[in-house]
Each structure stands twice: as structure tokens, then as C-alpha cells.
Coordinates of N, CA and C in Angstrom, one line a residue:
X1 N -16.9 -0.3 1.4 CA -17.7 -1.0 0.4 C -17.0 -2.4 0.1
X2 N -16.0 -2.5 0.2 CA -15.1 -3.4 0.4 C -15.4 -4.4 1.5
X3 N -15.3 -4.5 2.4 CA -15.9 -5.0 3.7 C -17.3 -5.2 3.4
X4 N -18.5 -4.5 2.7 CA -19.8 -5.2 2.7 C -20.2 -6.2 1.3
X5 N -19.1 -6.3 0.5 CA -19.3 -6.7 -0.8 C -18.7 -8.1 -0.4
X6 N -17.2 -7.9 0.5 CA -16.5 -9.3 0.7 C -17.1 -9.8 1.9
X7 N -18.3 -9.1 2.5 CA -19.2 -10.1 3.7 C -20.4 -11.0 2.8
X8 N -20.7 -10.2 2.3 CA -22.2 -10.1 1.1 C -22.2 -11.4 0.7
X9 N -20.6 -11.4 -0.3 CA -21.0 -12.8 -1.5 C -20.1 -14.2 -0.9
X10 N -21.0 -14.7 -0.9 CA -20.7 -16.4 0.2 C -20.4 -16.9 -0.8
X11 N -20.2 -18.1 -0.5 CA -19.2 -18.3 0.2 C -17.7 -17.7 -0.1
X12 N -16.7 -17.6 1.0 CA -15.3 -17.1 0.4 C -15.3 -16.1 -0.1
X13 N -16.0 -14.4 0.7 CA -16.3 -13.2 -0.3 C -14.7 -12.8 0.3
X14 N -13.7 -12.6 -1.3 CA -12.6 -11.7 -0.8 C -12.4 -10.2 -1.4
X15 N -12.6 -9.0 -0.9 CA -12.4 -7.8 -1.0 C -11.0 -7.3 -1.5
X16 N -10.2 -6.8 -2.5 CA -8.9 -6.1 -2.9 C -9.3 -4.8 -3.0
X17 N -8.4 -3.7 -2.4 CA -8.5 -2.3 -2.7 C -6.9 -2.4 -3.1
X18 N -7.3 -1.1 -4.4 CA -5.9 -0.7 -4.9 C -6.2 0.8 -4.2
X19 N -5.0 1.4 -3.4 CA -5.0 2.8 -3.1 C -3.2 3.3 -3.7
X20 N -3.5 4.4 -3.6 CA -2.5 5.1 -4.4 C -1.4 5.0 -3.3
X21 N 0.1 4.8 -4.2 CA 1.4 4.5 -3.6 C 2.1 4.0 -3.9
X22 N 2.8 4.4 -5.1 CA 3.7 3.7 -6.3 C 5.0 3.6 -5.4
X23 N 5.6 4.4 -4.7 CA 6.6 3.9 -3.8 C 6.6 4.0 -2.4
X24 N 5.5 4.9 -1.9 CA 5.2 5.0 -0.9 C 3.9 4.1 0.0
X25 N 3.9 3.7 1.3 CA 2.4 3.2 1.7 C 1.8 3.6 3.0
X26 N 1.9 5.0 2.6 CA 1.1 5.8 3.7 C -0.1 5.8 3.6
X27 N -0.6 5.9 2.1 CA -2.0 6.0 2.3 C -3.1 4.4 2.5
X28 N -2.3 3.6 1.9 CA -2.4 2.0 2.2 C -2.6 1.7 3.6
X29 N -1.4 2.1 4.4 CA -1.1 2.1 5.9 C -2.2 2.5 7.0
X30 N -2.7 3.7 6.8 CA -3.5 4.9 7.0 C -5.0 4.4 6.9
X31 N -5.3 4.1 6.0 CA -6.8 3.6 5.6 C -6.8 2.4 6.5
X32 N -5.6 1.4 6.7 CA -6.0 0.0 7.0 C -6.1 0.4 8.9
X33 N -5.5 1.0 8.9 CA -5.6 1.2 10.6 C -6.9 2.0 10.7
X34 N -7.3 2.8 9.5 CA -8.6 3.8 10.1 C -9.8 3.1 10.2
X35 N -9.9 2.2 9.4 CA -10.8 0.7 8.7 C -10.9 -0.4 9.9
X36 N -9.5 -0.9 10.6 CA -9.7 -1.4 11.4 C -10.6 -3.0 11.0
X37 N -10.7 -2.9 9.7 CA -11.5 -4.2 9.2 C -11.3 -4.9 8.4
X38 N -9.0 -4.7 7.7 CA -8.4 -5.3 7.1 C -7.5 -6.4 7.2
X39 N -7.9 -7.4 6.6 CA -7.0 -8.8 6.9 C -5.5 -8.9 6.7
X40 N -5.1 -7.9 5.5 CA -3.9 -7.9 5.2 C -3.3 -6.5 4.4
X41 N -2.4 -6.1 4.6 CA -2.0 -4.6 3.9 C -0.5 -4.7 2.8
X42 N -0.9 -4.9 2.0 CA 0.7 -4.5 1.0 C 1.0 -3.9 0.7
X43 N 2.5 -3.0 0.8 CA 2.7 -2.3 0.7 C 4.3 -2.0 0.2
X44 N 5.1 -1.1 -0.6 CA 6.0 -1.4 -1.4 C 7.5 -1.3 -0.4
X45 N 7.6 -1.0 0.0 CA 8.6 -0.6 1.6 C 8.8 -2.2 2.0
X46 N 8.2 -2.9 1.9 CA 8.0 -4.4 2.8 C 7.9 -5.1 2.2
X47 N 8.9 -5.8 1.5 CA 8.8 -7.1 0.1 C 8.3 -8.1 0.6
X48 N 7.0 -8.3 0.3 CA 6.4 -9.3 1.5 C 6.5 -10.7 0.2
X49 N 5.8 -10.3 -0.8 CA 5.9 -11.1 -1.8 C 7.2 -11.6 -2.0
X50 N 8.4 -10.7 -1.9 CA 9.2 -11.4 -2.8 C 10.2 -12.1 -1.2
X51 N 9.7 -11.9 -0.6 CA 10.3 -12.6 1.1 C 9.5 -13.8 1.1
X52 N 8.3 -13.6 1.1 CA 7.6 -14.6 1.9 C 6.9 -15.5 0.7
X53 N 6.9 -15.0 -0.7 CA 6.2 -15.5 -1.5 C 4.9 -15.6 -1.8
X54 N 3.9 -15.5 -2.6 CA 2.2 -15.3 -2.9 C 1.9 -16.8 -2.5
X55 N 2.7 -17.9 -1.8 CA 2.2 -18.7 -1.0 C 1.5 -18.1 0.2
X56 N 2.3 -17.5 0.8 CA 1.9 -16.9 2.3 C 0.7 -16.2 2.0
X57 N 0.5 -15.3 0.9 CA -0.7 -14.7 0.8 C -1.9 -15.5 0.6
X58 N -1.8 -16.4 0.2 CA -3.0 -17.3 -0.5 C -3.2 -18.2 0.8
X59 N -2.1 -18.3 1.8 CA -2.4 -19.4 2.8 C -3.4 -18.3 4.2
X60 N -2.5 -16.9 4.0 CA -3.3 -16.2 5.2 C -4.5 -16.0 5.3
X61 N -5.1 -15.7 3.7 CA -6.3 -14.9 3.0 C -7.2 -16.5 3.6
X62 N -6.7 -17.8 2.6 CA -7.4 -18.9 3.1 C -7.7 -18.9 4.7
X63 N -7.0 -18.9 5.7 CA -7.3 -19.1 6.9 C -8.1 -17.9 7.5
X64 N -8.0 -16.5 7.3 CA -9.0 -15.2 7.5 C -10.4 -15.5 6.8
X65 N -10.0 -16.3 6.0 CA -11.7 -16.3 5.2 C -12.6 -17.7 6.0
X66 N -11.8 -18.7 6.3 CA -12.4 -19.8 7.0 C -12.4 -19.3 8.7
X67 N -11.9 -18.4 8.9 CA -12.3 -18.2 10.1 C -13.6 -17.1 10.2
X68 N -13.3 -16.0 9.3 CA -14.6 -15.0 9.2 C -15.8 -14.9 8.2
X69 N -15.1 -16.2 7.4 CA -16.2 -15.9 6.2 C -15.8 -15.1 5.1
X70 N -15.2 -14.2 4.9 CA -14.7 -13.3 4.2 C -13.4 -12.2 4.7
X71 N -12.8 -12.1 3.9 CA -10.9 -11.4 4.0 C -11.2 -9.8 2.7
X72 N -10.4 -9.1 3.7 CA -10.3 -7.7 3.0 C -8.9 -7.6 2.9
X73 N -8.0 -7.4 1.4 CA -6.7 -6.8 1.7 C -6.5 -5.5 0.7
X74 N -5.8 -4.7 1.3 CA -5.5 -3.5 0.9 C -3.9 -3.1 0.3
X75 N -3.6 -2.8 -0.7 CA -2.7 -2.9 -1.7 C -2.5 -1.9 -2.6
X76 N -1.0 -1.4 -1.9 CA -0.7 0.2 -2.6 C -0.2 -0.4 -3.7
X77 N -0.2 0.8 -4.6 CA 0.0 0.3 -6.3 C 1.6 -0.1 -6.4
X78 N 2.3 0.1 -5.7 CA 3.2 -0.8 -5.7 C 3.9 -1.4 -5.7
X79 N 2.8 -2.0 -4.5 CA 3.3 -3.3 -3.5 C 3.9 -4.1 -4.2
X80 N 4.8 -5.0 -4.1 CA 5.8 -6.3 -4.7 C 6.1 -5.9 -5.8
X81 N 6.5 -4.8 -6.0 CA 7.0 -4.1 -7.4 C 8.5 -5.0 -7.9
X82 N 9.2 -5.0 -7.2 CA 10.8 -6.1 -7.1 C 10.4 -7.4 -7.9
X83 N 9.1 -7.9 -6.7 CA 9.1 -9.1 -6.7 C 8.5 -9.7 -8.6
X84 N 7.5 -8.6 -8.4 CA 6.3 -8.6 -10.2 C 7.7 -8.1 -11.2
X85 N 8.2 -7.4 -10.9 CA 9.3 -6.7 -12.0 C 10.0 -8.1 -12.5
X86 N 10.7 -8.8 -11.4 CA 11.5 -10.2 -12.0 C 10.6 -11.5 -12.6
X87 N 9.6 -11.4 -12.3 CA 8.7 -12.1 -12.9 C 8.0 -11.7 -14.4
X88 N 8.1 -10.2 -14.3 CA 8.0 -9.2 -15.8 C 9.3 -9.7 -16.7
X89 N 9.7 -9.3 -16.1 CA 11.4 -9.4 -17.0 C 11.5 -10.9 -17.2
X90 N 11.1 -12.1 -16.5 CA 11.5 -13.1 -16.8 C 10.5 -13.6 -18.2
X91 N 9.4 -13.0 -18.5 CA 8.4 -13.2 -19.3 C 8.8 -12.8 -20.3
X92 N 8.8 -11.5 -20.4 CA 9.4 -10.5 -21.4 C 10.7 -11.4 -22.4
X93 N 11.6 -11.9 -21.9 CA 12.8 -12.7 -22.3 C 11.7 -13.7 -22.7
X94 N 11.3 -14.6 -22.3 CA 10.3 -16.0 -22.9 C 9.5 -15.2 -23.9
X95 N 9.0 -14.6 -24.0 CA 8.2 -13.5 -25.0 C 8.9 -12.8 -26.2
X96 N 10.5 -12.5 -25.6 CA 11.0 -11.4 -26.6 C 10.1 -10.3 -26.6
X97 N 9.7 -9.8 -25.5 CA 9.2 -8.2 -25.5 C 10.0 -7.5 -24.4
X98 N 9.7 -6.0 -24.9 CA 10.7 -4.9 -24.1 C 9.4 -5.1 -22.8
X99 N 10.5 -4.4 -21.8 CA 9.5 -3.6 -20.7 C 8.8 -3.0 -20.9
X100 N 7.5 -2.5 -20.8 CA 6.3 -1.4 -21.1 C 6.8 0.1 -20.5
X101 N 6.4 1.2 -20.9 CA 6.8 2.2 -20.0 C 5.5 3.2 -20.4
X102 N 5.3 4.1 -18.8 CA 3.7 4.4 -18.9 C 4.1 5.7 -19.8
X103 N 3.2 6.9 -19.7 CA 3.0 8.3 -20.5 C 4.0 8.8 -20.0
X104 N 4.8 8.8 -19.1 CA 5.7 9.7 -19.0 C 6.9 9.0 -19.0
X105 N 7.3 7.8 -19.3 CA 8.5 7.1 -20.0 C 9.2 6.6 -18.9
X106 N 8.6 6.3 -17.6 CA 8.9 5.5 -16.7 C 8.5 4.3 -16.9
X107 N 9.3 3.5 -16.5 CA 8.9 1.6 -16.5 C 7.5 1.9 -15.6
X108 N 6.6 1.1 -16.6 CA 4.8 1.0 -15.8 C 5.4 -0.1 -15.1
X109 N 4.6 -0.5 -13.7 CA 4.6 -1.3 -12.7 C 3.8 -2.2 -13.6
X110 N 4.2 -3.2 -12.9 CA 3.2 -4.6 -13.1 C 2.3 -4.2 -12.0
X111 N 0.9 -5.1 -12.4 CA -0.2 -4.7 -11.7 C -0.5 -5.6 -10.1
X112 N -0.2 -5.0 -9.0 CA -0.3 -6.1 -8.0 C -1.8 -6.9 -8.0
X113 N -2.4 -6.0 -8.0 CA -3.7 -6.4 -7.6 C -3.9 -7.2 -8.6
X114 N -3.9 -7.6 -10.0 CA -4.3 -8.1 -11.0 C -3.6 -9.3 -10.4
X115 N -2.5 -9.8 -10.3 CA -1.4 -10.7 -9.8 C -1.9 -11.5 -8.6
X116 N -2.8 -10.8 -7.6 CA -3.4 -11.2 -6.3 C -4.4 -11.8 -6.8
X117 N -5.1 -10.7 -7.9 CA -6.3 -11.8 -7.9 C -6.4 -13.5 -8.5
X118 N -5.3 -13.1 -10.0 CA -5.2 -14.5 -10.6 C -5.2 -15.3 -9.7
X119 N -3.9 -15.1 -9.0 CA -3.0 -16.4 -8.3 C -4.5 -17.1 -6.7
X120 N -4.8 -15.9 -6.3 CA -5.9 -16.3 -4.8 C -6.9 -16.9 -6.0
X121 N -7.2 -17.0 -7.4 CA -8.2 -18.0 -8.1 C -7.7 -19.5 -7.7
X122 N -6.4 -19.4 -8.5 CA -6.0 -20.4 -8.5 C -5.6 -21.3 -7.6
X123 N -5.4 -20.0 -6.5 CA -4.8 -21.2 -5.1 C -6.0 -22.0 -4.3
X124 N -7.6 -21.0 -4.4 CA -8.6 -21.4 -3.8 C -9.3 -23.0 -4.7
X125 N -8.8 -22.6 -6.3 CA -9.4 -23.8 -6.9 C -8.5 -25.1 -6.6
X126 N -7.4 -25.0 -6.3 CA -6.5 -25.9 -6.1 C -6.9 -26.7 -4.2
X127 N -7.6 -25.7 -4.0 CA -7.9 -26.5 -2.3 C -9.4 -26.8 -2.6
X128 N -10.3 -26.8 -3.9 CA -11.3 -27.3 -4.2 C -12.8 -26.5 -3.3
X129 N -11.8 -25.1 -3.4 CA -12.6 -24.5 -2.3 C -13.3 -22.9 -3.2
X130 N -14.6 -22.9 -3.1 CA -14.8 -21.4 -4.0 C -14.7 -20.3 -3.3
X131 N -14.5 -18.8 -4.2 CA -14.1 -17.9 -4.1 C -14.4 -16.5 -5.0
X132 N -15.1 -15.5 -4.5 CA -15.6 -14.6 -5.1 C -14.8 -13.6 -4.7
X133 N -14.3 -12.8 -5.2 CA -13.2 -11.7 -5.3 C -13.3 -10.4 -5.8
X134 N -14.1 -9.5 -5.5 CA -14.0 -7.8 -5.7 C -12.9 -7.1 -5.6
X135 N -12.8 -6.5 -6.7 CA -11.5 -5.7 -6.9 C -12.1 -4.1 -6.6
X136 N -11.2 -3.3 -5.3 CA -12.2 -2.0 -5.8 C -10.9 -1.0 -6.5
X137 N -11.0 0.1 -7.1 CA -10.1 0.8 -7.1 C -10.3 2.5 -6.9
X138 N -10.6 3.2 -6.2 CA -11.1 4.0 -5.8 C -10.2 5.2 -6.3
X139 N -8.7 4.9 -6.8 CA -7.6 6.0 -7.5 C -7.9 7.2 -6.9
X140 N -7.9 8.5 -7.8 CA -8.1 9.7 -7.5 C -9.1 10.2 -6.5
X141 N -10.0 9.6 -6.3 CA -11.6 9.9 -5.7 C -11.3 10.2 -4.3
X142 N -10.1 9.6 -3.5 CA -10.0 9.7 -2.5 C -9.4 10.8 -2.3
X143 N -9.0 11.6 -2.8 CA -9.0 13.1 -3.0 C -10.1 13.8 -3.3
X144 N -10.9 13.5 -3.2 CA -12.1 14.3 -3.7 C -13.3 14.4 -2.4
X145 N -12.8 14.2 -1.0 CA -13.2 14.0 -0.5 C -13.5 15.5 0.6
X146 N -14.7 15.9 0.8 CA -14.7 17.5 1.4 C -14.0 17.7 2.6
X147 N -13.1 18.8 2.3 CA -12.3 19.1 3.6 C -13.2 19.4 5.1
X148 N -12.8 18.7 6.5 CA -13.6 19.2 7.2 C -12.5 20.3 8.0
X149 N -13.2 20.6 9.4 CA -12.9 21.5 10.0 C -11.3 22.1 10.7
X150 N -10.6 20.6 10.8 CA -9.3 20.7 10.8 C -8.3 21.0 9.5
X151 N -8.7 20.4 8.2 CA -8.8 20.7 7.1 C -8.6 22.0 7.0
X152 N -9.4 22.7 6.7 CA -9.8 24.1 6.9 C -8.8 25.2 7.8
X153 N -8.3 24.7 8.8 CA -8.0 25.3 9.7 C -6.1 25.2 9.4
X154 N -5.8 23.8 9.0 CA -4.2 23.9 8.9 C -4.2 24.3 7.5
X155 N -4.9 24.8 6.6 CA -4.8 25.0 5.3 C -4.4 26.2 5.3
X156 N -5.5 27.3 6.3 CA -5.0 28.4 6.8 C -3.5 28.8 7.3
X157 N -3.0 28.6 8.5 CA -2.2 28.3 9.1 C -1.1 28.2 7.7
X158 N -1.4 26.8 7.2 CA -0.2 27.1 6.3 C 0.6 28.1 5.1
X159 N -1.1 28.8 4.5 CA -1.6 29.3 3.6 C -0.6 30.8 4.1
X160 N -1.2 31.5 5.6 CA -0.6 32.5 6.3 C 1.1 32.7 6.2
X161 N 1.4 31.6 7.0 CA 2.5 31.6 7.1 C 3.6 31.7 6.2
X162 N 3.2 31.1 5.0 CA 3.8 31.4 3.6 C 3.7 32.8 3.1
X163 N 2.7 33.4 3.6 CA 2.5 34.8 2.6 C 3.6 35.5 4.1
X164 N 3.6 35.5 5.5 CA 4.1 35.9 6.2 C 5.7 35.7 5.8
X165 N 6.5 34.7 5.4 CA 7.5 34.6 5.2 C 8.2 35.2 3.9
X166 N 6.7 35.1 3.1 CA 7.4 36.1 1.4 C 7.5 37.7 1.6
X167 N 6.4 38.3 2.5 CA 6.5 39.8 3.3 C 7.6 39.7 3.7
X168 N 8.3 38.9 4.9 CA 9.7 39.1 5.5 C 10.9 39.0 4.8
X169 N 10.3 38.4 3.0 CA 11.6 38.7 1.7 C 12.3 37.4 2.2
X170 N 11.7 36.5 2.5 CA 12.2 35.2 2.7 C 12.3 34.3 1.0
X171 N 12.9 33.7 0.6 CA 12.4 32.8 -1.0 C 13.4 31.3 -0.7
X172 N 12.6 30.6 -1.1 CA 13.6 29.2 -1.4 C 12.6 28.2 0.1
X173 N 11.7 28.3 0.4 CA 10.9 28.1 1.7 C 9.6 27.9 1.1
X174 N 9.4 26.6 2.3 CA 7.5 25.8 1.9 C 7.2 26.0 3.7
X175 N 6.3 26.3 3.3 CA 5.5 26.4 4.5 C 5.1 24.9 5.3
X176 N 5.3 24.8 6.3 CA 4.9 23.3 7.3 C 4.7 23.2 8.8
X177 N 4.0 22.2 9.2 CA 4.2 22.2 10.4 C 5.1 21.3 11.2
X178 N 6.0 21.9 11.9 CA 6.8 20.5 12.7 C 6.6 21.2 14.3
X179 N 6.5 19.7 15.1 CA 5.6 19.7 16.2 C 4.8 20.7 16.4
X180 N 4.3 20.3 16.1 CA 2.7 21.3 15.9 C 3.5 22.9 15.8
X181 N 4.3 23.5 15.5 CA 4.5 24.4 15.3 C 4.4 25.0 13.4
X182 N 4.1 26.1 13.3 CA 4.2 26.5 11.8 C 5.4 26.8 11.4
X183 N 5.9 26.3 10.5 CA 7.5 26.7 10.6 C 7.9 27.0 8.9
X184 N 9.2 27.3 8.6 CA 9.5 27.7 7.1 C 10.6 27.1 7.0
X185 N 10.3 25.8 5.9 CA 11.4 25.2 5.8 C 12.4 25.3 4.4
X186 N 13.4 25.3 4.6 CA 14.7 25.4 3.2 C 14.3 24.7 2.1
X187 N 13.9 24.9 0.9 CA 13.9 23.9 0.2 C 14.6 22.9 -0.4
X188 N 16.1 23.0 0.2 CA 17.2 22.4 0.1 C 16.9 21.1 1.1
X189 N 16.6 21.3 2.2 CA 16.0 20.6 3.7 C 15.2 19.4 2.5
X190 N 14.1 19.5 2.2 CA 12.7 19.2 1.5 C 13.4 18.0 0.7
X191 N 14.3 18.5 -0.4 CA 14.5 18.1 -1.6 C 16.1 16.8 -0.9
X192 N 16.4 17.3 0.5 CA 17.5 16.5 0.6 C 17.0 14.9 1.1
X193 N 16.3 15.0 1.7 CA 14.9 14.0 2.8 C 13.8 13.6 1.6
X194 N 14.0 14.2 0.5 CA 12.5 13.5 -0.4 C 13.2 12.5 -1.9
X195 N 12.5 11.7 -1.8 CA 11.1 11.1 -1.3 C 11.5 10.5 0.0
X196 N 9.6 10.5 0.6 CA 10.1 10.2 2.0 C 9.4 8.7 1.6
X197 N 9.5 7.8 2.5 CA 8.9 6.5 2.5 C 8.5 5.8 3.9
X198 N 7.7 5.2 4.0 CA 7.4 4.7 5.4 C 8.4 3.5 5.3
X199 N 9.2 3.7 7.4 CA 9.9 3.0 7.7 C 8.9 1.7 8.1
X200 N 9.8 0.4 7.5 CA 9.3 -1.3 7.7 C 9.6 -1.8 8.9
X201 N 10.5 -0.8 9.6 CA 10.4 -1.3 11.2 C 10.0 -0.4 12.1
X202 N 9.4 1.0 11.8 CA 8.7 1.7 12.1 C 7.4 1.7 12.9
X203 N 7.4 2.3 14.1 CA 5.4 2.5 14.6 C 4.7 1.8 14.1
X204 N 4.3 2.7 12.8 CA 3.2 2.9 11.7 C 3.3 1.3 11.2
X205 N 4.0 0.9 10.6 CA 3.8 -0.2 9.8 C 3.8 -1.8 11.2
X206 N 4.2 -1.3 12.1 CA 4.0 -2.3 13.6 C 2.4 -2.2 14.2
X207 N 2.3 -1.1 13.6 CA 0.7 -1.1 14.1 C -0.1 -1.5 13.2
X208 N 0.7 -1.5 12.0 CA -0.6 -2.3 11.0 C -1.0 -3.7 10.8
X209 N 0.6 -4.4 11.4 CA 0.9 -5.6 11.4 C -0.1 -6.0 12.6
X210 N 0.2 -5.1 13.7 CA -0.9 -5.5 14.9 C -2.5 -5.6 14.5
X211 N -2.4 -4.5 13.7 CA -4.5 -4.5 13.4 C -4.7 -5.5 12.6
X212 N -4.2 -6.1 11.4 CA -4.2 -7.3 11.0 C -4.0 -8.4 11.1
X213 N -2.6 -8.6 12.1 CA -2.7 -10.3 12.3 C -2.0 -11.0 11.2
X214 N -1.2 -10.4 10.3 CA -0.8 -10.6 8.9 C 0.4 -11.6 9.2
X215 N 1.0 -12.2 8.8 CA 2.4 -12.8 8.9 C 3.5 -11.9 8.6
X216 N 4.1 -11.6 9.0 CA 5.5 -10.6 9.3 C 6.5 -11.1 8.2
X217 N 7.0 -10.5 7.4 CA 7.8 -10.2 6.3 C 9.4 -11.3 6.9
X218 N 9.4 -11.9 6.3 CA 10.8 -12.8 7.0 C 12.3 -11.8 7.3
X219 N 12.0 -10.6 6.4 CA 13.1 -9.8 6.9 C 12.9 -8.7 7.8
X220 N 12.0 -9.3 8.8 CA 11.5 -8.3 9.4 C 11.0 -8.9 10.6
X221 N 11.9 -10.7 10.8 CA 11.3 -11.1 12.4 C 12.3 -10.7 13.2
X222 N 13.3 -10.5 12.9 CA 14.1 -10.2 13.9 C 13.4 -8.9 14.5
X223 N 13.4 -7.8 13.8 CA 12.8 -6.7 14.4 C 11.8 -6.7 15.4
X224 N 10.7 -7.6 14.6 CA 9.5 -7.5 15.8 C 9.7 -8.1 16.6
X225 N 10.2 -9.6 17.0 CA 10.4 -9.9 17.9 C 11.4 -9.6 19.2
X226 N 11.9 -8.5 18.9 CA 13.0 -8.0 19.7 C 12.2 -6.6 20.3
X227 N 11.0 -5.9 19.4 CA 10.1 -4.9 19.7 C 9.3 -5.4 21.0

């Protein structure tokens, strides 16, 4: 919807999706490669903002939109959290206000997407150039989506194997697959390795850079260019 909303409204239609990923951007990562129809991906692993600065973003989006007509970027909820946090904090002090903290008494993120949008207003009015901007946020929904056939099938698999390993008076074990095998792992294992995060010089996030075309994170040319 994204893609037909930022084709749709002319001139300069720009599309923002927020997907869920407060420190992670798997699911950010994941959508942009399955989509195959995103200009740019943010994501919290890869300080792109606070590397490259929301110049770079406003100059990329500008050049994707004059070349296609319209730019899609996709933006896990806590892309440039670093970078929005010192800009929070520096306000907060000019303000004399505390930091916000959400329902469960963690510091709330500053909002990327809100941040994207102001700033890509302002940078498009400053090149005397217009700009229509959809924000989508699709949050939870993308869970709600009906399991298909494979779905179905590793749910089992996993579901089995767990009741197989509590019969064998096994306890302290989650059920998983590694290489495609069903296996029983320590919960010690789980809790030593978590949280997991996607690696910034990793596959995954080299293939996202490739499906986009994005400008590469300044702390991150040495890598690719040596890839």
C-alpha cells in the first residue's frame, strides 16, 4: 500500500512504513528484500543517521524520487535511536524536561518516523520542490496474518518435539530448529546469545543495501568495499 499510495500522489509521492523493531531489524530487513520495491531501510543495528546524518537521507529520497517519481522507506521503530536520543536529551535540557518513559518504565524512543517526516518536509521545501508523504504503520497486524502451509507444518514439528523431550523428563529446554534439524535447546544456551540482533556487516543487511541502492553507513565502507 505503500508503494501504490507513494506512486499515486504526484508529484514527489514519498511512502514511510514503521515496522516493529525497537532494537532489532529483522522484520524491517525481511519485508524490504521480500517487497523488493524499497528505496531505503532503517534500521537500529546501523546508525545511519547518526553516521551519515538526515542530510544523506533527504539527499537520497530527493534523488529516488526524481528519478522514479516516487521513494518508499522502511523504518524499524528504532532506527537512529542514539542519534533521536541526543537530540531528545539536548531539548529536554533547553526545555528543563525529564526524559519520557513508556508503560513499563523504560525510556520511550523518540519517534523515527515522525523525525523523517518533518525534516524530508523541510528539506523538499528548501529545494522549492513539493512533496506528499504517507506514513503507514501497520504495528501488530503483521501478526495477524493466516498461517500457511509451512507455517502449519514447523509449528508441529516444534510443538512435537517439545512434548517429546518433557516425556523423556527433560526441563530447562525450548524446542528449535537448527539446520533444519529439530533440536532441544538449554535454556541457559537461549538466555546466553539473547537478545539476538542483526549483524551490520552481515549477508542480510548487504543484501538489503544491494536491493536498495541506499548509501552505506560511513562506518561500514570499509566493510563493503573489501566484501
Amino acid at each position: 500500500s505503500a508503494v501504490t499510495e507513494a506512486t499515486c500522489n504526484k508529484p514527489n509521492g514519498v511512502g514511510i512504513v514503521k515496522l516493529m523493531g525497537r532494537h532489532a531489524g529483522y522484520i524491517a530487513c525481511h519485508a524490504t528484500l521480500a517487497s523488493r520495491q524499497v528505496d531505503m531501510c532503517l534500521i537500529n543495528e546501523d546508525p545511519f543517521l547518526e553516521n551519515n546524518g538526515p542530510e544523506a537521507v533527504g539527499n537520497y529520497i530527493e534523488e529516488a524520487v526524481s528519478r522514479k517519481g516516487h521513494a518508499v522507506i522502511v523504518v524499524a521503530e528504532g532506527a537512529g535511536s542514539t542519534y533521536l536520543k541526543k537530540l531528545r536529551q539536548k531539548q529536554a535540557e533547553e526545555e528543563h524536561h525529564e526524559n519520557k518513559k513508556d508503560a513499563s518504565g523504560n525510556e520511550a524512543l523518540a519517534s523515527p518516523c515522525e523525525f523523517l517526516i518533518d525534516y524530508l518536509k523541510k528539506h523538499f521545501k528548501s529545494k522549492g520542490k513539493p512533496v506528499t508523504i504517507k506514513y503507514h504503520d501497520p504495528s501488530y497486524m503483521i501478526r495477524s496474518v493466516p498461517a500457511n502451509a509451512s507455517d502449519n507444518v514447523l509449528c508441529v514439528v516444534l510443538a512435537q518435539n517439545a512434548v517429546h523431550g518433557a516425556m523423556a523428563g527433560y526441563t530447562g529446554f525450548t524446542s528449535g530448529i537448527v539446520n533444519n534439524r529439530s533440536v532441544m535447546i538449554p535454556m541457559p544456551v537461549i538466555m546466553a546469545t539473547s537478545p539476538s540482533f542483526l549483524n551490520p556487516k552481515g549477508r542480510t543487511w548487504s543484501r538489503v543495501l544491494a536491493a536498495t541502492q541506499q548509501p552505506v553507513s560511513k562506518g561500514l565502507h570499509g566493510f563493503m568495499q573489501s566484501s
